[in-house]
C-alpha positions in Angstrom: -19.7 -63.9 14.1 -18.3 -62.3 10.9 -15.1 -63.9 9.2 -12.9 -61.2 10.9 -14.2 -62.4 14.3 -13.8 -65.7 13.7 -10.1 -65.2 12.6 -9.7 -63.0 15.6 -10.7 -65.5 17.9 -9.1 -68.5 16.3 -6.1 -66.5 16.7 -6.7 -65.7 20.4 -7.9 -69.1 21.2 -4.4 -70.4 20.0 -3.1 -68.7 23.2 -3.7 -69.7 26.6 -6.7 -67.9 28.0 -4.8 -65.5 30.3 -2.3 -64.5 27.6 -5.2 -63.9 25.3 -7.0 -61.8 27.7 -3.9 -59.7 27.9 -3.6 -59.7 24.1 -7.4 -58.4 24.1 -6.6 -55.6 26.3 -3.6 -54.6 24.4 -5.4 -54.4 21.3 -8.2 -52.1 22.5 -5.4 -49.7 24.2 -4.2 -49.5 20.5 -7.6 -49.0 19.0 -8.5 -52.1 17.8 -11.0 -53.8 17.1 -12.6 -50.5 15.7 -16.2 -50.9 16.9 -19.2 -50.7 14.6 -21.5 -47.8 14.3 -23.0 -47.2 17.5 -26.6 -48.5 17.8 -28.6 -45.4 19.0 -32.5 -45.6 19.8 -34.4 -43.7 22.4 -36.2 -47.0 23.3 -33.1 -48.2 24.6 -32.3 -45.5 27.1 -32.7 -46.3 30.7 -32.5 -43.7 33.3 -31.7 -45.1 36.9 -30.1 -43.4 40.0 -29.6 -40.1 38.6 -27.7 -41.7 35.7 -28.7 -41.8 32.0 -27.7 -44.9 30.5 -28.0 -44.7 26.5 -28.7 -48.4 26.1 -28.8 -51.2 28.9 -26.0 -53.5 28.3 -22.9 -53.3 30.0 -19.4 -55.1 30.2 -19.4 -56.8 33.5 -16.6 -56.4 35.9 -13.5 -58.9 35.5 -12.5 -58.2 31.9 -11.0 -54.7 32.6 -9.5 -55.4 36.0 -7.1 -52.3 36.1 -9.3 -49.6 34.5 -7.2 -49.6 31.4 -9.7 -49.3 28.5 -13.1 -48.3 29.5 -13.2 -45.8 26.9 -12.4 -48.4 24.3 -15.0 -50.7 25.7 -17.7 -47.9 25.8 -16.7 -47.4 21.8 -17.4 -51.1 21.2 -21.2 -50.0 22.0 -21.8 -50.7 25.4 -23.9 -48.2 27.4 -21.6 -48.7 30.7 -18.5 -50.3 31.8 -17.6 -51.8 35.1 -13.9 -51.7 35.9 -12.3 -54.1 38.7 -12.3 -55.6 40.9 -10.1 -53.3 42.4 -8.4 -53.9 45.8 -6.5 -51.5 48.1 -2.8 -53.1 47.6 -1.8 -54.9 44.5 -2.1 -58.7 44.6 -0.8 -61.4 42.1 -3.9 -63.7 42.6 -3.7 -67.5 42.5 -1.2 -69.5 40.8 -1.4 -70.1 37.0 -2.9 -71.7 35.1 -6.2 -70.1 36.6 -8.5 -69.6 33.5 -9.9 -72.5 31.6 -12.1 -72.4 28.3 -14.8 -75.0 28.2 -15.6 -74.5 24.6 -18.2 -77.2 24.3 -20.0 -75.1 26.8 -19.7 -71.7 25.7 -18.1 -71.2 29.5 -14.9 -70.3 31.2 -13.5 -71.3 34.7 -11.6 -69.0 36.6 -9.8 -68.8 40.0 -8.1 -65.6 39.4 -8.4 -64.4 43.1 -8.5 -60.5 42.4 -5.3 -60.2 40.6 -4.9 -56.6 40.2 -2.7 -53.6 40.4 -4.5 -51.8 43.3 -6.1 -48.6 44.2 -3.4 -46.4 43.1 -2.8 -47.5 39.5 -6.8 -47.6 39.0 -7.2 -44.2 40.4 -4.5 -42.6 38.3 -6.2 -44.0 35.2 -9.8 -42.9 36.3 -8.4 -39.3 37.1 -7.0 -39.0 33.7 -10.1 -39.9 32.0 -12.4 -37.7 34.3 -14.6 -35.4 32.1 -14.8 -37.8 29.2 -18.2 -38.8 29.7 -19.8 -42.1 29.6 -20.9 -44.3 32.5 -17.9 -46.2 34.3 -18.6 -48.0 37.5 -16.0 -49.3 39.6 -16.1 -52.7 41.5 -14.4 -52.8 44.8 -12.8 -55.7 46.7 -10.7 -56.8 49.6 -7.2 -58.1 49.8 -6.8 -61.7 50.5 -4.8 -61.3 53.4 -6.4 -58.1 54.9 -6.8 -57.9 58.6 -9.9 -55.9 57.9 -12.0 -56.8 54.8 -14.9 -54.2 55.5 -12.2 -51.5 55.9 -11.0 -52.5 52.6 -14.6 -51.5 51.0 -14.6 -48.6 52.9 -11.2 -47.6 51.5 -12.6 -48.4 48.1 -15.6 -46.3 48.6 -13.7 -43.1 49.8 -10.9 -43.6 47.0 -13.1 -44.1 43.9 -16.3 -42.1 44.8 -15.2 -39.1 43.1 -14.4 -40.9 39.6 -17.1 -43.7 39.6 -20.4 -43.5 38.1 -21.5 -46.1 40.6 -19.8 -48.3 42.7 -20.2 -52.2 43.2 -19.5 -54.0 46.6 -18.0 -57.5 45.5 -18.1 -60.1 48.3 -19.4 -62.8 45.8 -16.4 -64.0 44.3 -15.7 -68.0 45.0 -11.8 -67.2 44.4 -10.9 -65.3 47.6 -11.3 -67.8 50.7 -14.0 -66.5 53.1 -15.1 -64.0 51.1 -18.6 -65.0 50.3 -19.2 -65.5 54.0 -19.9 -61.9 54.1 -23.1 -62.4 52.6 -24.4 -63.9 55.9 -26.8 -61.5 57.4 -24.7 -60.1 60.6 -21.6 -59.6 58.5 -23.4 -58.0 55.4 -25.4 -55.6 57.7 -22.0 -54.3 59.2 -20.4 -54.1 55.7 -23.2 -52.2 54.2 -23.4 -49.8 56.9 -20.1 -49.1 57.0 -19.9 -48.6 53.2 -23.0 -46.3 53.4 -20.9 -44.3 56.0 -18.1 -44.0 54.0 -20.1 -42.8 51.0 -21.7 -40.2 53.4 -18.4 -38.8 54.1 -17.3 -38.8 50.7 -17.1 -35.4 48.1 -19.4 -37.4 45.5 -22.4 -39.8 46.5 -22.5 -42.5 43.6 -25.1 -45.3 43.8 -23.9 -48.3 45.3 -24.7 -51.8 44.2 -24.3 -55.2 45.9 -22.8 -58.2 43.7 -24.2 -61.5 45.0 -23.4 -65.1 44.1 -25.9 -67.6 42.4 -25.0 -70.4 44.6 -27.8 -69.0 47.6 -30.9 -70.6 48.9 -34.2 -68.9 49.3 -33.6 -68.0 53.0 -30.2 -66.5 52.2 -31.9 -64.3 49.2 -34.4 -62.9 51.8 -31.8 -61.8 54.4 -29.8 -60.2 51.6 -32.9 -58.5 50.4 -33.8 -57.6 53.9 -30.3 -55.9 54.3 -30.4 -54.0 51.2 -33.6 -52.5 51.8 -32.8 -51.6 55.4 -29.4 -49.9 54.6 -30.8 -48.1 51.6 -28.2 -49.7 48.9 -29.2 -48.7 45.5 -29.4 -52.0 43.6 -28.1 -55.6 43.4 -26.0 -57.3 40.6 -27.0 -61.0 40.1 -24.6 -62.6 39.9 -21.1 -63.7 40.1 -19.7 -66.9 38.9 -21.2 -70.5 40.1 -19.5 -73.1 41.9 -22.1 -75.4 40.4 -21.0 -78.0 37.4 -24.2 -79.5 36.4 -24.6 -80.7 32.8 -21.2 -79.7 31.5 -19.6 -81.3 28.2 -16.1 -80.2 28.5 -15.1 -83.1 30.8 -11.4 -82.5 30.3 -11.5 -79.1 32.6 -15.1 -79.5 33.9 -13.3 -80.5 37.3 -11.2 -77.5 37.8 -11.6 -75.4 40.9 -12.7 -71.8 40.6 -16.0 -70.0 39.3 -18.1 -70.8 36.3 -19.3 -68.2 33.8 -20.9 -68.3 30.5 -24.0 -70.1 29.0 -24.5 -72.6 31.7 -25.0 -69.9 34.6 -27.8 -68.4 32.6 -30.5 -70.5 34.1 -29.6 -70.1 37.8 -28.6 -66.6 37.5 -31.9 -65.6 35.9 -33.8 -67.5 38.9 -32.0 -65.8 41.4 -32.6 -62.3 39.5 -36.4 -62.9 39.5 -36.5 -64.0 43.4 -34.5 -60.9 44.1 -36.8 -58.6 42.2 -39.8 -60.4 43.8 -38.2 -59.7 47.4 -37.0 -56.0 46.7 -39.8 -54.7 44.9 -40.3 -52.8 41.6 -38.1 -49.6 42.5 -34.7 -51.2 43.4 -32.3 -51.5 40.6 -31.2 -55.0 39.5 -28.8 -55.7 36.9 -28.4 -59.2 35.4 -25.5 -61.0 34.7 -24.8 -64.4 33.7 -25.0 -66.3 30.2 -25.8 -63.1 28.2 -24.8 -64.0 24.6 -27.5 -62.8 22.3 -30.3 -60.3 22.2 -32.8 -63.2 23.2 -30.8 -63.7 26.5 -30.4 -59.9 27.4 -34.2 -59.6 26.7 -35.0 -62.6 28.8 -33.0 -61.1 31.8 -35.2 -57.9 31.4 -38.4 -60.2 31.5 -37.2 -61.9 34.7 -36.8 -58.5 36.5 -33.7 -56.9 35.5 -33.1 -53.0 34.7 -29.7 -53.4 33.1 -27.7 -56.3 31.8 -24.1 -57.2 31.6 -21.8 -59.7 29.8 -18.4 -60.6 29.6 -17.9 -64.5 28.8 -20.4 -64.2 25.9 -17.9 -62.0 24.1 -15.0 -64.5 24.4 -16.7 -66.6 22.2 -19.0 -64.5 20.0 -16.5 -61.6 19.5 -16.2 -57.7 19.9 -19.2 -57.5 17.7 -21.4 -58.9 19.9 -22.7 -55.7 21.9 -23.9 -54.2 18.4 -25.5 -57.5 17.5 -27.3 -57.5 20.9 -28.6 -54.0 20.5 -29.6 -54.1 17.1 -31.6 -57.5 17.9 -33.1 -55.4 20.9 -34.3 -52.5 18.5 -35.7 -55.1 16.2 -37.4 -56.5 18.8 -38.8 -53.2 20.0 -40.0 -52.6 16.4 -41.7 -56.3 16.0 -43.4 -55.6 19.4 -43.9 -51.6 18.7 -42.6 -50.9 22.4 -41.9 -47.2 23.2 -39.4 -48.4 25.4 -37.7 -51.6 26.3 -38.7 -50.8 29.7 -42.1 -52.2 28.9 -40.8 -55.7 29.0 -39.5 -55.6 32.7 -41.2 -58.2 34.8 -43.0 -59.6 31.9 -41.7 -63.0 32.9 -41.4 -62.6 36.6 -43.8 -65.1 37.9 -42.7 -67.8 35.2 -38.9 -67.4 36.5 -39.8 -67.0 40.2 -41.9 -70.3 40.0 -38.7 -72.4 39.1 -36.7 -73.8 42.0 -33.1 -73.0 43.0 
C-alpha cells in the first residue's frame, strides 16, 4: 500500500465498518480517490457472451448496492462492475451492527440482509448513465418477506434487462432466511426457467449468471451444473460468502453470525470454482470470487478455471489502488511467461484444484 492508501485506511478504520463504507461511497461520488492511469494491454482483454471486457478484473456485488458509483469504480481500473444486490422493494436489512472486520485475517463478516433502496432507485440511476459505456452488471435478489421470491427475480430481469450488461441471480446470500434453499435442484429448476422466460419477454437479452454459495457438497454442485446446462444459463459466479469459520485468528468477532469474505475464503471458493468448471465444461462462463487480494490470487483463480475474477473485501484492506496493482502484476506475468493472452492460463491448474476435497 502507498502512504496515501495507509492514511486513508487508518481514517476509515477509525469508524465502524458500515459508516466507513458509506464514507467511501460518498468519496467516490465526489471524484475521490482519483484512479491511477488505467492499465491497458491487449493481453488482458476477454470477450464473452457478446461483451468485450478490457480486463478480467471486476468489482463484486455488495459494494455498490444501489448503483450509485459504477462509473467511479470503472475509473479505478476495474474491467467491469456489478451493482446490487437489488430487491423489488426497498428494505432496511438486518439490525446493526451487521459488519465486522477481522483484521488479523484480512476478512469481513457481514449479515446485512440485502439492505438496498429497491428497484426504482437503482433503475433511475442506471437509466441516467445509459450510453456511457463500460460493463455494468446488475445483481438481483428477492425481498425477505416476499410471498413469491421467484417472482421477485422475474421482476428484476424485466426491470433491468435494458440497462444491465449482464444480470446475476443471487440465491446464495446466507443472510436472508431460506434463500439458499433455492439452490436445491427442484426449486432451482423452476427459478431458472422463469428467469429465462422473463428475459425472453424483455426488450434486451443480457447474459444471465447464477451466483452460488461455497458451502455446497459435490452432489449439490452436480445438480446445479445440470440445471445451468439444461436451462442454458450463460454462466456461474463462484462464490458468495461462507458460513465456515475454520482457522480464524480474530477471535473477538469470529463467532458473529453472517457470511465470511476475504482471504480465508480463497481456498474453498477456488476448489468449488474448479469443480464447477469440470462439471460445466470449457464453454460456460465462470467468474471467480473469494479472497482475491493480489495479482497471484487473481491468476490462480484463472488457473482453476475462471474466465473473469471479482474482488471486494481485498480492497478494504489494500486500498483503492489495488485494481491497478493487480492488473500491473498480470501484465508483468504475461511478459515473463511470454503469453499472447491471459486466456492461455485458464484451466492450467484445473486438475490440481479439483483434486482437493471440499
